[in-house]
PDB file of C-alpha atoms in Angstrom:
ATOM      1  CA  UNK A1333     -16.869   6.259   0.165  1.00 98.00           C
ATOM      2  CA  UNK A1334     -16.710   3.749   3.019  1.00 98.00           C
ATOM      3  CA  UNK A1335     -13.315   3.249   4.584  1.00 98.00           C
ATOM      4  CA  UNK A1336     -12.723  -0.283   5.833  1.00 98.00           C
ATOM      5  CA  UNK A1337     -10.920  -2.013   8.660  1.00 97.00           C
ATOM      6  CA  UNK A1338     -11.068  -5.821   8.912  1.00 97.00           C
ATOM      7  CA  UNK A1339     -12.934  -5.511   5.572  1.00 96.00           C
ATOM      8  CA  UNK A1340     -15.881  -4.091   7.544  1.00 97.00           C
ATOM      9  CA  UNK A1341     -17.269  -0.620   6.901  1.00 96.00           C
ATOM     10  CA  UNK A1342     -15.623   1.739   9.368  1.00 97.00           C
ATOM     11  CA  UNK A1343     -15.654   5.495   8.605  1.00 98.00           C
ATOM     12  CA  UNK A1344     -16.232   7.707   5.547  1.00 98.00           C
ATOM     13  CA  UNK A1345     -13.112   8.644   3.584  1.00 98.00           C
ATOM     14  CA  UNK A1346     -12.333  10.190   0.215  1.00 98.00           C
ATOM     15  CA  UNK A1347     -11.401   7.919  -2.686  1.00 98.00           C
ATOM     16  CA  UNK A1348      -8.331  10.096  -3.142  1.00 98.00           C
ATOM     17  CA  UNK A1349      -7.311   9.371   0.454  1.00 98.00           C
ATOM     18  CA  UNK A1350      -7.488   5.668  -0.273  1.00 98.00           C
ATOM     19  CA  UNK A1351      -5.412   5.897  -3.441  1.00 97.00           C
ATOM     20  CA  UNK A1352      -2.893   8.197  -1.762  1.00 98.00           C
ATOM     21  CA  UNK A1353      -2.330   5.573   0.923  1.00 98.00           C
ATOM     22  CA  UNK A1354      -0.774   3.395  -1.775  1.00 98.00           C
ATOM     23  CA  UNK A1355       1.013   6.388  -3.244  1.00 97.00           C
ATOM     24  CA  UNK A1356       2.934   6.704   0.005  1.00 98.00           C
ATOM     25  CA  UNK A1357       3.688   2.965   0.041  1.00 98.00           C
ATOM     26  CA  UNK A1358       5.219   3.305  -3.408  1.00 98.00           C
ATOM     27  CA  UNK A1359       7.041   6.534  -2.534  1.00 97.00           C
ATOM     28  CA  UNK A1360       8.663   4.737   0.389  1.00 97.00           C
ATOM     29  CA  UNK A1361       9.576   1.908  -1.972  1.00 98.00           C
ATOM     30  CA  UNK A1362      11.287   4.408  -4.250  1.00 96.00           C
ATOM     31  CA  UNK A1363      13.169   5.876  -1.297  1.00 96.00           C
ATOM     32  CA  UNK A1364      14.318   2.395  -0.270  1.00 96.00           C
ATOM     33  CA  UNK A1365      15.463   1.665  -3.826  1.00 96.00           C
ATOM     34  CA  UNK A1366      17.515   4.852  -3.909  1.00 95.00           C
ATOM     35  CA  UNK A1367      19.107   3.929  -0.591  1.00 95.00           C
ATOM     36  CA  UNK A1368      19.818   0.428  -1.876  1.00 94.00           C
ATOM     37  CA  UNK A1369      21.471   1.823  -5.001  1.00 92.00           C
ATOM     38  CA  UNK A1370      23.855   3.891  -2.891  1.00 90.00           C
ATOM     39  CA  UNK A1371      24.788   0.884  -0.796  1.00 90.00           C
ATOM     40  CA  UNK A1372      25.289  -1.651  -3.582  1.00 92.00           C
ATOM     41  CA  UNK A1373      26.963   0.551  -6.188  1.00 95.00           C
ATOM     42  CA  UNK A1374      30.482  -0.382  -5.063  1.00 95.00           C
ATOM     43  CA  UNK A1375      33.155  -1.880  -7.272  1.00 96.00           C
ATOM     44  CA  UNK A1376      34.713  -5.329  -6.664  1.00 96.00           C
ATOM     45  CA  UNK A1377      37.083  -4.896  -9.628  1.00 96.00           C
ATOM     46  CA  UNK A1378      40.721  -5.445  -8.700  1.00 95.00           C
ATOM     47  CA  UNK A1379      40.044  -7.959  -5.931  1.00 96.00           C
ATOM     48  CA  UNK A1380      41.480 -10.875  -7.888  1.00 94.00           C
ATOM     49  CA  UNK A1381      40.301 -14.368  -7.070  1.00 95.00           C
ATOM     50  CA  UNK A1382      40.188 -13.606  -3.336  1.00 93.00           C
ATOM     51  CA  UNK A1383      43.497 -12.071  -2.170  1.00 95.00           C
ATOM     52  CA  UNK A1384      43.667  -8.879  -4.223  1.00 94.00           C
ATOM     53  CA  UNK A1385      45.631  -7.825  -7.303  1.00 93.00           C
ATOM     54  CA  UNK A1386      49.410  -8.201  -7.472  1.00 92.00           C
ATOM     55  CA  UNK A1387      50.071  -5.165  -9.668  1.00 93.00           C
ATOM     56  CA  UNK A1388      48.836  -2.394  -7.367  1.00 90.00           C
ATOM     57  CA  UNK A1389      46.314  -1.165  -9.927  1.00 94.00           C
ATOM     58  CA  UNK A1390      44.338   1.987  -9.203  1.00 96.00           C
ATOM     59  CA  UNK A1391      41.024   0.570  -8.054  1.00 96.00           C
ATOM     60  CA  UNK A1392      39.637   4.006  -7.233  1.00 97.00           C
ATOM     61  CA  UNK A1393      40.207   5.242 -10.777  1.00 97.00           C
ATOM     62  CA  UNK A1394      38.616   2.137 -12.305  1.00 97.00           C
ATOM     63  CA  UNK A1395      35.613   2.412 -10.014  1.00 97.00           C
ATOM     64  CA  UNK A1396      35.130   6.057 -10.954  1.00 97.00           C
ATOM     65  CA  UNK A1397      35.499   5.355 -14.674  1.00 97.00           C
ATOM     66  CA  UNK A1398      32.914   2.576 -14.463  1.00 97.00           C
ATOM     67  CA  UNK A1399      30.401   4.751 -12.593  1.00 96.00           C
ATOM     68  CA  UNK A1400      30.658   3.183  -9.150  1.00 96.00           C
ATOM     69  CA  UNK A1401      30.230   5.294  -6.012  1.00 95.00           C
ATOM     70  CA  UNK A1402      33.040   3.541  -4.168  1.00 95.00           C
ATOM     71  CA  UNK A1403      34.845   0.270  -3.479  1.00 96.00           C
ATOM     72  CA  UNK A1404      34.225  -3.013  -1.775  1.00 95.00           C
ATOM     73  CA  UNK A1405      37.192  -2.705   0.556  1.00 95.00           C
ATOM     74  CA  UNK A1406      37.942  -6.328   1.393  1.00 96.00           C
ATOM     75  CA  UNK A1407      38.963  -8.619  -1.454  1.00 96.00           C
ATOM     76  CA  UNK A1408      37.505 -11.771   0.108  1.00 97.00           C
ATOM     77  CA  UNK A1409      34.267  -9.978   0.814  1.00 95.00           C
ATOM     78  CA  UNK A1410      34.199  -8.580  -2.720  1.00 95.00           C
ATOM     79  CA  UNK A1411      34.403 -11.928  -4.515  1.00 96.00           C
ATOM     80  CA  UNK A1412      31.905 -13.663  -2.238  1.00 95.00           C
ATOM     81  CA  UNK A1413      29.430 -10.817  -1.842  1.00 93.00           C
ATOM     82  CA  UNK A1414      26.010 -11.115  -3.447  1.00 95.00           C
ATOM     83  CA  UNK A1415      24.267  -8.809  -1.001  1.00 94.00           C
ATOM     84  CA  UNK A1416      23.553  -6.466  -3.882  1.00 95.00           C
ATOM     85  CA  UNK A1417      21.379  -9.183  -5.422  1.00 97.00           C
ATOM     86  CA  UNK A1418      19.779 -10.167  -2.129  1.00 97.00           C
ATOM     87  CA  UNK A1419      18.963  -6.586  -1.243  1.00 96.00           C
ATOM     88  CA  UNK A1420      17.402  -5.954  -4.645  1.00 97.00           C
ATOM     89  CA  UNK A1421      15.283  -9.092  -4.272  1.00 98.00           C
ATOM     90  CA  UNK A1422      14.215  -7.991  -0.798  1.00 98.00           C
ATOM     91  CA  UNK A1423      13.326  -4.542  -2.073  1.00 98.00           C
ATOM     92  CA  UNK A1424      11.374  -5.948  -4.999  1.00 98.00           C
ATOM     93  CA  UNK A1425       9.497  -8.357  -2.747  1.00 98.00           C
ATOM     94  CA  UNK A1426       8.263  -5.502  -0.592  1.00 98.00           C
ATOM     95  CA  UNK A1427       7.330  -3.465  -3.650  1.00 98.00           C
ATOM     96  CA  UNK A1428       5.392  -6.383  -5.128  1.00 98.00           C
ATOM     97  CA  UNK A1429       3.671  -6.930  -1.790  1.00 98.00           C
ATOM     98  CA  UNK A1430       2.340  -3.376  -2.050  1.00 98.00           C
ATOM     99  CA  UNK A1431       1.309  -3.944  -5.669  1.00 98.00           C
ATOM    100  CA  UNK A1432      -0.501  -7.105  -4.580  1.00 98.00           C
ATOM    101  CA  UNK A1433      -2.443  -5.362  -1.810  1.00 98.00           C
ATOM    102  CA  UNK A1434      -3.373  -2.528  -4.162  1.00 98.00           C
ATOM    103  CA  UNK A1435      -4.553  -5.052  -6.749  1.00 98.00           C
ATOM    104  CA  UNK A1436      -6.612  -6.921  -4.160  1.00 98.00           C
ATOM    105  CA  UNK A1437      -8.440  -3.733  -3.164  1.00 98.00           C
ATOM    106  CA  UNK A1438      -9.320  -3.055  -6.789  1.00 98.00           C
ATOM    107  CA  UNK A1439     -10.400  -6.674  -7.316  1.00 98.00           C
ATOM    108  CA  UNK A1440     -12.840  -6.266  -4.449  1.00 98.00           C
ATOM    109  CA  UNK A1441     -14.020  -2.839  -5.552  1.00 98.00           C
ATOM    110  CA  UNK A1442     -14.785  -3.939  -9.124  1.00 98.00           C
ATOM    111  CA  UNK A1443     -16.910  -6.871  -7.939  1.00 97.00           C
ATOM    112  CA  UNK A1444     -20.711  -6.649  -8.115  1.00 95.00           C
ATOM    113  CA  UNK A1445     -20.823  -6.718  -4.312  1.00 96.00           C
ATOM    114  CA  UNK A1446     -18.974  -3.377  -4.216  1.00 98.00           C
ATOM    115  CA  UNK A1447     -19.259  -1.920  -7.710  1.00 98.00           C
ATOM    116  CA  UNK A1448     -17.066   1.073  -6.870  1.00 98.00           C
ATOM    117  CA  UNK A1449     -14.959   0.876 -10.044  1.00 98.00           C
ATOM    118  CA  UNK A1450     -14.951  -0.691 -13.493  1.00 98.00           C
ATOM    119  CA  UNK A1451     -11.771  -2.136 -14.976  1.00 97.00           C
ATOM    120  CA  UNK A1452     -11.208  -1.409 -18.668  1.00 97.00           C
ATOM    121  CA  UNK A1453     -11.838  -4.255 -21.104  1.00 96.00           C
ATOM    122  CA  UNK A1454      -8.163  -4.259 -22.078  1.00 96.00           C
ATOM    123  CA  UNK A1455      -7.276  -5.553 -18.601  1.00 96.00           C
ATOM    124  CA  UNK A1456     -10.239  -7.908 -18.154  1.00 95.00           C
ATOM    125  CA  UNK A1457     -11.333 -11.184 -19.719  1.00 94.00           C
ATOM    126  CA  UNK A1458     -14.573 -13.047 -20.132  1.00 92.00           C
ATOM    127  CA  UNK A1459     -15.324 -16.600 -19.113  1.00 88.00           C
ATOM    128  CA  UNK A1460     -14.982 -19.611 -21.399  1.00 87.00           C
ATOM    129  CA  UNK A1461     -18.348 -20.791 -20.057  1.00 91.00           C
ATOM    130  CA  UNK A1462     -20.299 -17.873 -18.551  1.00 93.00           C
ATOM    131  CA  UNK A1463     -21.100 -15.020 -20.980  1.00 90.00           C
ATOM    132  CA  UNK A1464     -21.927 -12.625 -18.124  1.00 90.00           C
ATOM    133  CA  UNK A1465     -18.452 -12.644 -16.616  1.00 91.00           C
ATOM    134  CA  UNK A1466     -15.882  -9.846 -16.709  1.00 94.00           C
ATOM    135  CA  UNK A1467     -12.887 -11.032 -14.751  1.00 96.00           C
ATOM    136  CA  UNK A1468     -10.126  -8.678 -13.489  1.00 97.00           C
ATOM    137  CA  UNK A1469      -7.365 -10.920 -14.829  1.00 96.00           C
ATOM    138  CA  UNK A1470      -4.775  -8.152 -15.010  1.00 97.00           C
ATOM    139  CA  UNK A1471      -5.147  -7.419 -11.317  1.00 98.00           C
ATOM    140  CA  UNK A1472      -5.173 -11.098 -10.414  1.00 98.00           C
ATOM    141  CA  UNK A1473      -1.940 -11.648 -12.317  1.00 97.00           C
ATOM    142  CA  UNK A1474      -0.345  -8.727 -10.488  1.00 98.00           C
ATOM    143  CA  UNK A1475      -1.377 -10.336  -7.225  1.00 97.00           C
ATOM    144  CA  UNK A1476       0.063 -13.645  -8.372  1.00 97.00           C
ATOM    145  CA  UNK A1477       3.348 -12.107  -9.509  1.00 97.00           C
ATOM    146  CA  UNK A1478       3.991 -11.047  -5.917  1.00 98.00           C
ATOM    147  CA  UNK A1479       4.366 -14.717  -4.993  1.00 97.00           C
ATOM    148  CA  UNK A1480       6.870 -15.129  -7.810  1.00 97.00           C
ATOM    149  CA  UNK A1481       8.895 -12.206  -6.427  1.00 98.00           C
ATOM    150  CA  UNK A1482       8.843 -13.640  -2.901  1.00 98.00           C
ATOM    151  CA  UNK A1483      10.096 -16.933  -4.336  1.00 97.00           C
ATOM    152  CA  UNK A1484      13.086 -15.232  -5.946  1.00 97.00           C
ATOM    153  CA  UNK A1485      14.112 -13.750  -2.618  1.00 97.00           C
ATOM    154  CA  UNK A1486      13.522 -16.819  -0.458  1.00 97.00           C
ATOM    155  CA  UNK A1487      15.152 -19.166  -2.948  1.00 97.00           C
ATOM    156  CA  UNK A1488      18.356 -17.188  -3.296  1.00 97.00           C
ATOM    157  CA  UNK A1489      18.688 -16.618   0.441  1.00 96.00           C
ATOM    158  CA  UNK A1490      18.390 -20.374   0.944  1.00 96.00           C
ATOM    159  CA  UNK A1491      21.108 -20.885  -1.678  1.00 96.00           C
ATOM    160  CA  UNK A1492      23.507 -18.695   0.319  1.00 95.00           C
ATOM    161  CA  UNK A1493      22.732 -19.849   3.838  1.00 94.00           C
ATOM    162  CA  UNK A1494      25.325 -22.645   4.052  1.00 93.00           C
ATOM    163  CA  UNK A1495      28.100 -21.244   1.878  1.00 95.00           C
ATOM    164  CA  UNK A1496      31.638 -20.810   3.212  1.00 96.00           C
ATOM    165  CA  UNK A1497      33.432 -17.520   2.608  1.00 95.00           C
ATOM    166  CA  UNK A1498      34.578 -16.156  -0.771  1.00 95.00           C
ATOM    167  CA  UNK A1499      33.418 -17.437  -4.148  1.00 94.00           C
ATOM    168  CA  UNK A1500      31.446 -20.646  -4.703  1.00 95.00           C
ATOM    169  CA  UNK A1501      29.758 -21.778  -7.919  1.00 96.00           C
ATOM    170  CA  UNK A1502      26.426 -21.744  -6.108  1.00 95.00           C
ATOM    171  CA  UNK A1503      26.511 -17.966  -6.475  1.00 95.00           C
ATOM    172  CA  UNK A1504      25.757 -18.395 -10.185  1.00 95.00           C
ATOM    173  CA  UNK A1505      22.203 -18.929  -8.952  1.00 95.00           C
ATOM    174  CA  UNK A1506      22.002 -15.192  -8.297  1.00 95.00           C
ATOM    175  CA  UNK A1507      21.594 -14.081 -11.899  1.00 96.00           C
ATOM    176  CA  UNK A1508      18.472 -15.933 -12.965  1.00 97.00           C
ATOM    177  CA  UNK A1509      16.271 -14.747 -10.067  1.00 97.00           C
ATOM    178  CA  UNK A1510      17.699 -11.229 -10.273  1.00 97.00           C
ATOM    179  CA  UNK A1511      16.969 -10.833 -13.982  1.00 98.00           C
ATOM    180  CA  UNK A1512      13.536 -12.425 -13.709  1.00 98.00           C
ATOM    181  CA  UNK A1513      12.819 -10.252 -10.673  1.00 98.00           C
ATOM    182  CA  UNK A1514      13.661  -7.105 -12.621  1.00 98.00           C
ATOM    183  CA  UNK A1515      11.427  -8.166 -15.514  1.00 98.00           C
ATOM    184  CA  UNK A1516       8.587  -9.096 -13.167  1.00 98.00           C
ATOM    185  CA  UNK A1517       8.716  -5.680 -11.531  1.00 98.00           C
ATOM    186  CA  UNK A1518       8.993  -3.833 -14.847  1.00 98.00           C
ATOM    187  CA  UNK A1519       6.058  -5.721 -16.371  1.00 98.00           C
ATOM    188  CA  UNK A1520       3.973  -5.292 -13.225  1.00 98.00           C
ATOM    189  CA  UNK A1521       4.582  -1.546 -13.183  1.00 97.00           C
ATOM    190  CA  UNK A1522       3.501  -1.256 -16.799  1.00 97.00           C
ATOM    191  CA  UNK A1523       0.296  -3.235 -16.216  1.00 98.00           C
ATOM    192  CA  UNK A1524      -0.539  -1.434 -12.958  1.00 98.00           C
ATOM    193  CA  UNK A1525      -0.110   1.941 -14.648  1.00 97.00           C
ATOM    194  CA  UNK A1526      -2.367   0.875 -17.492  1.00 98.00           C
ATOM    195  CA  UNK A1527      -5.075  -0.379 -15.150  1.00 98.00           C
ATOM    196  CA  UNK A1528      -5.017   2.730 -12.986  1.00 97.00           C
ATOM    197  CA  UNK A1529      -5.079   5.150 -15.914  1.00 97.00           C
ATOM    198  CA  UNK A1530      -8.062   3.445 -17.594  1.00 98.00           C
ATOM    199  CA  UNK A1531     -10.321   2.396 -14.710  1.00 97.00           C
ATOM    200  CA  UNK A1532     -13.674   4.116 -14.189  1.00 98.00           C
ATOM    201  CA  UNK A1533     -14.622   5.327 -10.712  1.00 98.00           C
ATOM    202  CA  UNK A1534     -18.306   5.219  -9.715  1.00 98.00           C
ATOM    203  CA  UNK A1535     -18.837   7.845  -6.992  1.00 98.00           C
ATOM    204  CA  UNK A1536     -22.587   7.206  -6.882  1.00 98.00           C
ATOM    205  CA  UNK A1537     -21.936   3.576  -5.905  1.00 98.00           C
ATOM    206  CA  UNK A1538     -19.455   4.656  -3.245  1.00 98.00           C
ATOM    207  CA  UNK A1539     -21.949   7.083  -1.734  1.00 98.00           C
ATOM    208  CA  UNK A1540     -24.723   4.476  -1.839  1.00 98.00           C
ATOM    209  CA  UNK A1541     -22.550   2.131   0.240  1.00 98.00           C
ATOM    210  CA  UNK A1542     -22.302   4.638   3.097  1.00 98.00           C
ATOM    211  CA  UNK A1543     -24.209   3.750   6.243  1.00 96.00           C
ATOM    212  CA  UNK A1544     -25.155   5.938   9.248  1.00 97.00           C
ATOM    213  CA  UNK A1545     -23.493   3.422  11.562  1.00 97.00           C
ATOM    214  CA  UNK A1546     -20.205   4.648  10.069  1.00 98.00           C
ATOM    215  CA  UNK A1547     -20.831   7.940  11.882  1.00 98.00           C
ATOM    216  CA  UNK A1548     -20.849   6.329  15.330  1.00 98.00           C
ATOM    217  CA  UNK A1549     -17.362   7.696  16.008  1.00 97.00           C
ATOM    218  CA  UNK A1550     -18.545  11.167  14.987  1.00 97.00           C
ATOM    219  CA  UNK A1551     -21.384  10.799  17.474  1.00 97.00           C
ATOM    220  CA  UNK A1552     -18.864   9.983  20.190  1.00 98.00           C
ATOM    221  CA  UNK A1553     -16.716  12.942  19.110  1.00 97.00           C
ATOM    222  CA  UNK A1554     -19.775  15.200  19.347  1.00 97.00           C
ATOM    223  CA  UNK A1555     -19.970  14.530  23.086  1.00 97.00           C
ATOM    224  CA  UNK A1556     -16.194  14.836  23.476  1.00 98.00           C
ATOM    225  CA  UNK A1557     -16.530  18.396  22.203  1.00 96.00           C
ATOM    226  CA  UNK A1558     -19.005  18.950  25.023  1.00 95.00           C
ATOM    227  CA  UNK A1559     -16.368  17.894  27.535  1.00 96.00           C
ATOM    228  CA  UNK A1560     -17.264  14.229  27.979  1.00 97.00           C
ATOM    229  CA  UNK A1561     -14.250  11.832  28.068  1.00 97.00           C
ATOM    230  CA  UNK A1562     -13.986   9.626  24.983  1.00 97.00           C
ATOM    231  CA  UNK A1563     -13.907   6.491  27.121  1.00 96.00           C
ATOM    232  CA  UNK A1564     -17.437   7.397  28.185  1.00 97.00           C
ATOM    233  CA  UNK A1565     -18.671   8.683  24.824  1.00 97.00           C
ATOM    234  CA  UNK A1566     -17.536   5.470  23.137  1.00 97.00           C
ATOM    235  CA  UNK A1567     -19.977   3.507  25.302  1.00 97.00           C
ATOM    236  CA  UNK A1568     -22.746   6.070  24.821  1.00 98.00           C
ATOM    237  CA  UNK A1569     -22.396   5.926  21.040  1.00 97.00           C
ATOM    238  CA  UNK A1570     -22.380   2.132  21.251  1.00 97.00           C
ATOM    239  CA  UNK A1571     -25.724   2.243  23.047  1.00 98.00           C
ATOM    240  CA  UNK A1572     -27.089   4.442  20.255  1.00 98.00           C
ATOM    241  CA  UNK A1573     -25.969   1.829  17.725  1.00 97.00           C
ATOM    242  CA  UNK A1574     -27.622  -0.908  19.778  1.00 98.00           C
ATOM    243  CA  UNK A1575     -30.848   1.112  20.045  1.00 97.00           C
ATOM    244  CA  UNK A1576     -31.083   1.660  16.301  1.00 97.00           C
ATOM    245  CA  UNK A1577     -30.484  -2.051  15.709  1.00 97.00           C
ATOM    246  CA  UNK A1578     -33.155  -2.903  18.270  1.00 97.00           C
ATOM    247  CA  UNK A1579     -35.666  -0.626  16.526  1.00 97.00           C
ATOM    248  CA  UNK A1580     -34.576  -1.695  13.049  1.00 96.00           C
ATOM    249  CA  UNK A1581     -33.928   1.863  11.869  1.00 97.00           C
ATOM    250  CA  UNK A1582     -30.792   3.716  10.699  1.00 96.00           C
ATOM    251  CA  UNK A1583     -28.991   5.523  13.488  1.00 96.00           C
ATOM    252  CA  UNK A1584     -29.654   8.917  11.940  1.00 96.00           C
ATOM    253  CA  UNK A1585     -33.395   8.281  12.287  1.00 96.00           C
ATOM    254  CA  UNK A1586     -33.265   8.075  16.068  1.00 97.00           C
ATOM    255  CA  UNK A1587     -35.247  11.003  17.424  1.00 96.00           C
ATOM    256  CA  UNK A1588     -33.707  13.585  19.725  1.00 97.00           C
ATOM    257  CA  UNK A1589     -35.879  12.202  22.524  1.00 97.00           C
ATOM    258  CA  UNK A1590     -34.539   8.692  21.922  1.00 97.00           C
ATOM    259  CA  UNK A1591     -30.961   9.976  21.922  1.00 97.00           C
ATOM    260  CA  UNK A1592     -31.526  12.013  25.077  1.00 97.00           C
ATOM    261  CA  UNK A1593     -33.015   8.956  26.749  1.00 97.00           C
ATOM    262  CA  UNK A1594     -29.589   7.384  26.265  1.00 97.00           C
ATOM    263  CA  UNK A1595     -27.704  10.520  27.351  1.00 96.00           C
ATOM    264  CA  UNK A1596     -29.203  13.894  28.233  1.00 96.00           C
ATOM    265  CA  UNK A1597     -26.207  15.791  26.854  1.00 97.00           C
ATOM    266  CA  UNK A1598     -27.343  15.274  23.267  1.00 97.00           C
ATOM    267  CA  UNK A1599     -28.686  18.584  21.975  1.00 96.00           C
ATOM    268  CA  UNK A1600     -30.572  19.892  18.954  1.00 95.00           C
ATOM    269  CA  UNK A1601     -27.284  20.289  17.079  1.00 96.00           C
ATOM    270  CA  UNK A1602     -26.620  16.538  17.144  1.00 97.00           C
ATOM    271  CA  UNK A1603     -28.374  16.209  13.777  1.00 95.00           C
ATOM    272  CA  UNK A1604     -25.387  17.769  12.015  1.00 95.00           C
ATOM    273  CA  UNK A1605     -23.316  14.788  13.118  1.00 96.00           C
ATOM    274  CA  UNK A1606     -25.123  12.562  10.612  1.00 97.00           C
ATOM    275  CA  UNK A1607     -23.491  14.134   7.564  1.00 97.00           C
ATOM    276  CA  UNK A1608     -20.911  12.106   5.651  1.00 98.00           C
ATOM    277  CA  UNK A1609     -19.191  15.061   4.014  1.00 98.00           C
ATOM    278  CA  UNK A1610     -18.962  16.858   7.344  1.00 97.00           C
ATOM    279  CA  UNK A1611     -17.450  13.723   8.862  1.00 98.00           C
ATOM    280  CA  UNK A1612     -14.765  13.683   6.181  1.00 98.00           C
ATOM    281  CA  UNK A1613     -14.023  17.389   6.587  1.00 98.00           C
ATOM    282  CA  UNK A1614     -13.692  17.024  10.362  1.00 97.00           C
ATOM    283  CA  UNK A1615     -10.610  14.818   9.872  1.00 97.00           C
ATOM    284  CA  UNK A1616      -8.315  17.827   9.593  1.00 96.00           C
ATOM    285  CA  UNK A1617      -5.165  16.596  11.306  1.00 96.00           C
ATOM    286  CA  UNK A1618      -2.138  16.110   9.070  1.00 97.00           C
ATOM    287  CA  UNK A1619      -2.630  12.963   7.029  1.00 97.00           C
ATOM    288  CA  UNK A1620      -6.408  13.055   7.510  1.00 98.00           C
ATOM    289  CA  UNK A1621      -9.070  12.618   4.859  1.00 98.00           C
ATOM    290  CA  UNK A1622     -10.397  16.192   4.717  1.00 98.00           C
ATOM    291  CA  UNK A1623     -10.039  17.797   1.296  1.00 98.00           C
ATOM    292  CA  UNK A1624      -7.424  20.292   2.484  1.00 98.00           C
ATOM    293  CA  UNK A1625      -5.298  17.563   4.055  1.00 98.00           C
ATOM    294  CA  UNK A1626      -5.601  15.362   0.979  1.00 98.00           C
ATOM    295  CA  UNK A1627      -4.337  18.222  -1.194  1.00 98.00           C
ATOM    296  CA  UNK A1628      -1.495  18.677   1.283  1.00 98.00           C
ATOM    297  CA  UNK A1629      -0.634  14.987   0.958  1.00 98.00           C
ATOM    298  CA  UNK A1630      -0.498  15.351  -2.823  1.00 98.00           C
ATOM    299  CA  UNK A1631       2.126  18.087  -2.456  1.00 98.00           C
ATOM    300  CA  UNK A1632       4.137  16.026   0.023  1.00 98.00           C
ATOM    301  CA  UNK A1633       3.973  12.967  -2.219  1.00 97.00           C
ATOM    302  CA  UNK A1634       5.114  14.911  -5.270  1.00 96.00           C
ATOM    303  CA  UNK A1635       8.086  16.213  -3.292  1.00 96.00           C
ATOM    304  CA  UNK A1636       8.977  12.671  -2.207  1.00 94.00           C
ATOM    305  CA  UNK A1637       8.931  11.482  -5.810  1.00 92.00           C
ATOM    306  CA  UNK A1638      11.189  14.218  -7.180  1.00 87.00           C
TER     307      UNK A1638
END
C-alpha cells in the first residue's frame, strides 16, 4: 500500500507496518499508565486536616492494608494533592490523541477516494437525506471524544492554577472530570476494538493506489549501491521524475537510454528497482517495513504488552 507523508504518497509499505505504528503508540501509552500507577498509588490516610494525626497511628500498616504502594510523606501535601487526578487526565489525553489519529486514518481510508477498507455496518450510519451514504460515525465519534478528554485535562489544570496550599473546596472539581474521563476512555476502547476487529481490508485497492513515482527513493538508492553519494543520487532521481512528467509517462516506462541520458551509471539491472514488493523488502533495518522486520515488531510489541 502507499505510505504517506504530508498526506501525499511517499513510499510503499505494508498495511501491517501501518497498523503496528499505532500498536507502538498504544504500547507506550500502557507503559506510561503503569508508571503513573506506581507514582500515584500512595496513601494520604492519617494526614488529618493538614497537620497530621495526633494519635501516632501506623500509617504504613494502613497503607499496606488498603493496597497502596507507599505514603504521601507530607501532611499538607497529602491533603492538597490532586496530582493523581491531573496525571491520569494527562495520560488519558495523550491516549485519546492517539485514538483520534488512528480514527482519522481509517476515516480517510474508508472514503471512496481511498477505498482501502470498509467499516462494518454496525459502526456506520446512513444519511437522513442521501441513500448512497455510509458514514463512519463510530470513528468520527472517537475523534470527537479526544476533544472531550483534552477538555477534562485543561479544565482541571485551570481550576488548580491559582489555589493556595492544602485543601480548598475547588478540588471537588477533580471528581467529575476524572470519572467522565475514565468512562470516555473505556467506551472509546470498546468501540475502537469493535471497529478494528470487524473492518474489511481491500488489498487490491491498496495495490492499485501504488505509483512508480513512489519508487524514486529506490532509484536513488540504486545508484548509492554503485558508490554514488546520496546527495547526488537524490538530484539524479529527481531529474528522472521530471523527465517522466515531461513525457507524460510513468517513471518505470522510461527506457534505459532515457535513464542513461540523465546519468550513464544506470545499468540493465535498473529495471528491478521498479518493483513495489522488492522496495518493501529492501527496508530491512530494525523497525522497517520488510516482512521479516514486521514480524520482529510483532514479537517486540507482544513483549511490551505482557
